[in-house]
Short mmCIF file of C-alpha atoms in Angstrom, two decimals:
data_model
loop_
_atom_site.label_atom_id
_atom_site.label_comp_id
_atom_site.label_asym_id
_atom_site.label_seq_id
_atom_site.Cartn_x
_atom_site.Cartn_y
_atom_site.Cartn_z
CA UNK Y 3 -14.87 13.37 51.90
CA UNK Y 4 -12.63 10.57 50.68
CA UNK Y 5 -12.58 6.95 52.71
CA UNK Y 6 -9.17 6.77 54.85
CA UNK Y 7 -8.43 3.07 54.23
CA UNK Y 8 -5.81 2.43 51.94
CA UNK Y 9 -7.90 0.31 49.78
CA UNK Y 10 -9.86 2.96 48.10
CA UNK Y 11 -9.61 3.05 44.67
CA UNK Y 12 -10.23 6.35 42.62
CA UNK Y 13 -11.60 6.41 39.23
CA UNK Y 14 -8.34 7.62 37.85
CA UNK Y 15 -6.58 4.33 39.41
CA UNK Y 16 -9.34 1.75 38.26
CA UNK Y 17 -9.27 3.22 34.67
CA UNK Y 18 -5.14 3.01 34.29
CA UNK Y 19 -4.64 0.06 36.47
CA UNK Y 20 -7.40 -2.35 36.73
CA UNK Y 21 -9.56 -2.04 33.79
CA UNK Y 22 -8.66 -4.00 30.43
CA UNK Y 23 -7.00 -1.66 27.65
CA UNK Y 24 -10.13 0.46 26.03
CA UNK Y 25 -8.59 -0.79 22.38
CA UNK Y 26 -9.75 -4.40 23.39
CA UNK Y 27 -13.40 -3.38 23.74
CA UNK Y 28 -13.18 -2.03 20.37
CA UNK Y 29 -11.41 -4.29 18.08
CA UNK Y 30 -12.96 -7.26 20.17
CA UNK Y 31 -9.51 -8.48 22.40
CA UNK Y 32 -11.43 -9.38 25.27
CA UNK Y 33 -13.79 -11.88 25.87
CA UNK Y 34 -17.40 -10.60 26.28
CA UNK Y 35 -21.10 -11.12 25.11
CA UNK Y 36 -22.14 -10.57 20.85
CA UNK Y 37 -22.22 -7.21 20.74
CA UNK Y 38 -20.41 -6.25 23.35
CA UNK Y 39 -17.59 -7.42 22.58
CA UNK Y 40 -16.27 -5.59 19.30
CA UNK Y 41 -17.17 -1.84 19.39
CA UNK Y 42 -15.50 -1.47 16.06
CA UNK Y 43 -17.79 -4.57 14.42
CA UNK Y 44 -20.73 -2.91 15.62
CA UNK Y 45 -20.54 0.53 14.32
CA UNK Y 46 -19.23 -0.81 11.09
CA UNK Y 47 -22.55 -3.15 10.82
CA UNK Y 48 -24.68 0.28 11.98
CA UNK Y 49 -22.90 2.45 9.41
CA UNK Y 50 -24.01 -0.27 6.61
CA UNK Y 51 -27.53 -0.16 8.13
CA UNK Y 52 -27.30 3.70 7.20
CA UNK Y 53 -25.57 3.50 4.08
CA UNK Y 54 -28.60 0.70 3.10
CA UNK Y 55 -31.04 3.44 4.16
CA UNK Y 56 -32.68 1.05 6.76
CA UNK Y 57 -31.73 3.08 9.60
CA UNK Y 58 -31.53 7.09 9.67
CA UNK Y 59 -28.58 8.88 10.27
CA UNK Y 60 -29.64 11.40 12.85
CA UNK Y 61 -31.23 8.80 15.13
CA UNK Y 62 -28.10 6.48 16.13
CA UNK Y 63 -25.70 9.71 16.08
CA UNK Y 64 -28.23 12.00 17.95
CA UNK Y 65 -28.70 8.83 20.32
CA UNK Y 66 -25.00 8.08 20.89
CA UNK Y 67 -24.09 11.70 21.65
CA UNK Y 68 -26.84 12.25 24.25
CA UNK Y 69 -25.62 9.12 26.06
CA UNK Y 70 -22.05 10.24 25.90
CA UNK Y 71 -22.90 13.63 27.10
CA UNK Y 72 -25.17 12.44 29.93
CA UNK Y 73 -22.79 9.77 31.32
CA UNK Y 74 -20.25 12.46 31.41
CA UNK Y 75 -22.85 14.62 33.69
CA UNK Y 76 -23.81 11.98 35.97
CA UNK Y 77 -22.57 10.83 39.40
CA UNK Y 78 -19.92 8.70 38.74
CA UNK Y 79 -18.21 6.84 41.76
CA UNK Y 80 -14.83 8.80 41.74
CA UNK Y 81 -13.37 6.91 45.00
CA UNK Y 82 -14.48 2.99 46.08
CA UNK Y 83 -13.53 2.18 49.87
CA UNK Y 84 -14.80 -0.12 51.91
CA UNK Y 85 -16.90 1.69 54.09
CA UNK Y 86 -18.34 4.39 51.28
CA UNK Y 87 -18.40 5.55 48.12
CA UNK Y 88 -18.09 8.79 46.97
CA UNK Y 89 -19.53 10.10 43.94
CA UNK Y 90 -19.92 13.24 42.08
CA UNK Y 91 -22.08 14.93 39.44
CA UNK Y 92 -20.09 16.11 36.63
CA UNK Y 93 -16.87 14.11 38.05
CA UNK Y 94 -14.53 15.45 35.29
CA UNK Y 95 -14.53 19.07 36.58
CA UNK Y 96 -12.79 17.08 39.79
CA UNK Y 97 -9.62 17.50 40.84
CA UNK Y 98 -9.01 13.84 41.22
CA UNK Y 99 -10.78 12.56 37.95
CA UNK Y 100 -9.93 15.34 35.51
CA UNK Y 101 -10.86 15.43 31.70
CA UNK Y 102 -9.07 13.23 30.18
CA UNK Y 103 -9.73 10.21 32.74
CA UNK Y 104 -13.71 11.20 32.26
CA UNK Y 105 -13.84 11.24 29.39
CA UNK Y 106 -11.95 7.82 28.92
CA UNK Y 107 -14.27 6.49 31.81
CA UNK Y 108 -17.70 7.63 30.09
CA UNK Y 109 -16.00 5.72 26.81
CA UNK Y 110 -15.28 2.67 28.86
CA UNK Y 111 -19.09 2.58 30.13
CA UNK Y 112 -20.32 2.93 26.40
CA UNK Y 113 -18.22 0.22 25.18
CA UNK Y 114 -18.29 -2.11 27.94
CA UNK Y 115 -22.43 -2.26 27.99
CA UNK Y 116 -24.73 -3.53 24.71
CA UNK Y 117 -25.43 0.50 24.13
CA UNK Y 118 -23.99 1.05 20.83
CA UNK Y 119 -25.99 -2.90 19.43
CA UNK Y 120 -28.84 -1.30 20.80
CA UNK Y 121 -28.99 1.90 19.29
CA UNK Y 122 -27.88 0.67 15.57
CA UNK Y 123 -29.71 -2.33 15.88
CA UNK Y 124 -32.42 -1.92 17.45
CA UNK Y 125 -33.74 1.46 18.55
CA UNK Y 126 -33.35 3.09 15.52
CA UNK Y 127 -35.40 0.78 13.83
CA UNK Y 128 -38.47 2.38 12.31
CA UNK Y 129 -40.76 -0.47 14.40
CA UNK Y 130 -39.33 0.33 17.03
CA UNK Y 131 -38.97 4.80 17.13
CA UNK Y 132 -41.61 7.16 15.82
CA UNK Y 133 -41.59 8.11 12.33
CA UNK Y 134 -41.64 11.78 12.42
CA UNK Y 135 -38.47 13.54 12.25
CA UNK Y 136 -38.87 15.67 15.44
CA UNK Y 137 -40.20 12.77 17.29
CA UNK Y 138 -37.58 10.55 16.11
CA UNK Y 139 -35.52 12.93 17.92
CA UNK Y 140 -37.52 13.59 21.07
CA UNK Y 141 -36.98 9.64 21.16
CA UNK Y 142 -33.20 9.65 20.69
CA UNK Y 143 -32.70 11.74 23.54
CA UNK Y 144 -34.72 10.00 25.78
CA UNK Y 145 -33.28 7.26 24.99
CA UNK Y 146 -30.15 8.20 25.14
CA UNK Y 147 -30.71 10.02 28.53
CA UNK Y 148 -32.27 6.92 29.88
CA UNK Y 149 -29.34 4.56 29.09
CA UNK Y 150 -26.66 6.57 30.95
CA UNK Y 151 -28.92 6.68 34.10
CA UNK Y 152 -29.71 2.69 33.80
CA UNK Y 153 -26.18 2.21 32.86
CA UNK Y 154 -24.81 4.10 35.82
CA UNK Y 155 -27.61 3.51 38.31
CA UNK Y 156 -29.17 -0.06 37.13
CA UNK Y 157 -26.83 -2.43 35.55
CA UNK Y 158 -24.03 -1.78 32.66
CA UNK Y 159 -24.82 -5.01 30.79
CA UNK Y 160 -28.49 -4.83 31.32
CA UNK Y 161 -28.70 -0.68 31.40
CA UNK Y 162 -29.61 -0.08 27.43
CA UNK Y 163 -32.36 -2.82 27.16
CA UNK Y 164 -34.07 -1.57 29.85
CA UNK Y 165 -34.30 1.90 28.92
CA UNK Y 166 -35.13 0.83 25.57
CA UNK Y 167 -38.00 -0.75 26.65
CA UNK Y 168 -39.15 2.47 29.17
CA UNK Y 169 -38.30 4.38 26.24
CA UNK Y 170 -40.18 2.11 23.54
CA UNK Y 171 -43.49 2.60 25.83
CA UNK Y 172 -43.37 6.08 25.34
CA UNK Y 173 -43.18 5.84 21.63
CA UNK Y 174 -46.49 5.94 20.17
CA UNK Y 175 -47.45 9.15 23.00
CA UNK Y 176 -44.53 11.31 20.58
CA UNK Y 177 -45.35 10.00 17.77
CA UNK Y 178 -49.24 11.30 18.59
CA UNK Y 179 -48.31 14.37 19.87
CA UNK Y 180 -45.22 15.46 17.85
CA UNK Y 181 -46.46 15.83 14.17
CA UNK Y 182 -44.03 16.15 10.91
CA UNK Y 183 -43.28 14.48 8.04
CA UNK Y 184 -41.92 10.84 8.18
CA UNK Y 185 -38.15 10.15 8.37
CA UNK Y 186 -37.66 7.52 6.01
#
């Protein structure tokens, strides 16, 4: 049940109120870390790594939809008081959070952490994931999984590099026991 102090906050609040405009994490209006900073900058500079052919399509896309879709199932804290937080799986199928404020939440967590420089950057980089198409995508979704946990659970700005590097010691175990052709 919900904290009775009139501080509480609800997700719904903290995204229209008290969080920066979403546009400024994408076009880079806010101050914040390289990378970070200017969602928009990022993905362009990923997109040229896959129209160069040094990264593959299916990884970064594959990798950006499983950490969209997870951080959309997780808990999420949907009400802050001062005593206790409340939080619930799938918050968007709440009454209090909705669709359309989870959905702009998960957006705000992907933006606001280094997730989408790490996944064009640096785990799709064929040094970094397994070479074999299906293991390339075993990886992705790992990876992807494990960001929205360590984003939600761990840290937002620290979330992707750690699960990158979990992730990254589980690479050469796919790439042994998954076997296919190579990727690129």
């Amino acid at each position: 049940k919900p904290p009775n102090d009139r501080s509480a906050r609800t997700v719904a609040r903290l995204v229209s109120d008290e969080l920066p405009p979403l546009e400024d994490l994408v076009i880079g209006g806010h101050p914040r870390r390289l990378g970070s900073a200017s969602g928009i900058a990022v993905i362009v500079g990923g997109l040229f790594l896959i129209y160069r052919g040094l990264v593959a399509f299916r990884v970064p896309a594959l990798i950006v939809f499983t950490l969209f879709l997870t951080l959309l199932l997780l808990p999420v804290p949907i009400v802050i008081g001062q005593e206790e937080v409340v939080r619930r799986w799938v918050a968007v199928s709440d009454a209090r959070v909705g669709w359309a404020t989870g959905v702009i939440f998960a957006q705000y967590l992907l933006f606001a952490s280094p997730a989408m420089l790490v996944t064009f950057f640096v785990a799709a980089q064929p040094g970094i994931r397994p070479l074999g198409t299906r293991a390339s995508v075993v990886f992705a979704v790992l990876f992807g999984t494990l960001a929205a946990a360590a984003i939600v659970f761990v840290s937002v700005e620290h979330g992707p590099v750690i699960a990158l590097a979990v992730t990254q010691l589980f690479s050469p175990s796919i790439d042994r026991r998954v076997i296919d052709k190579p990727l690129i």
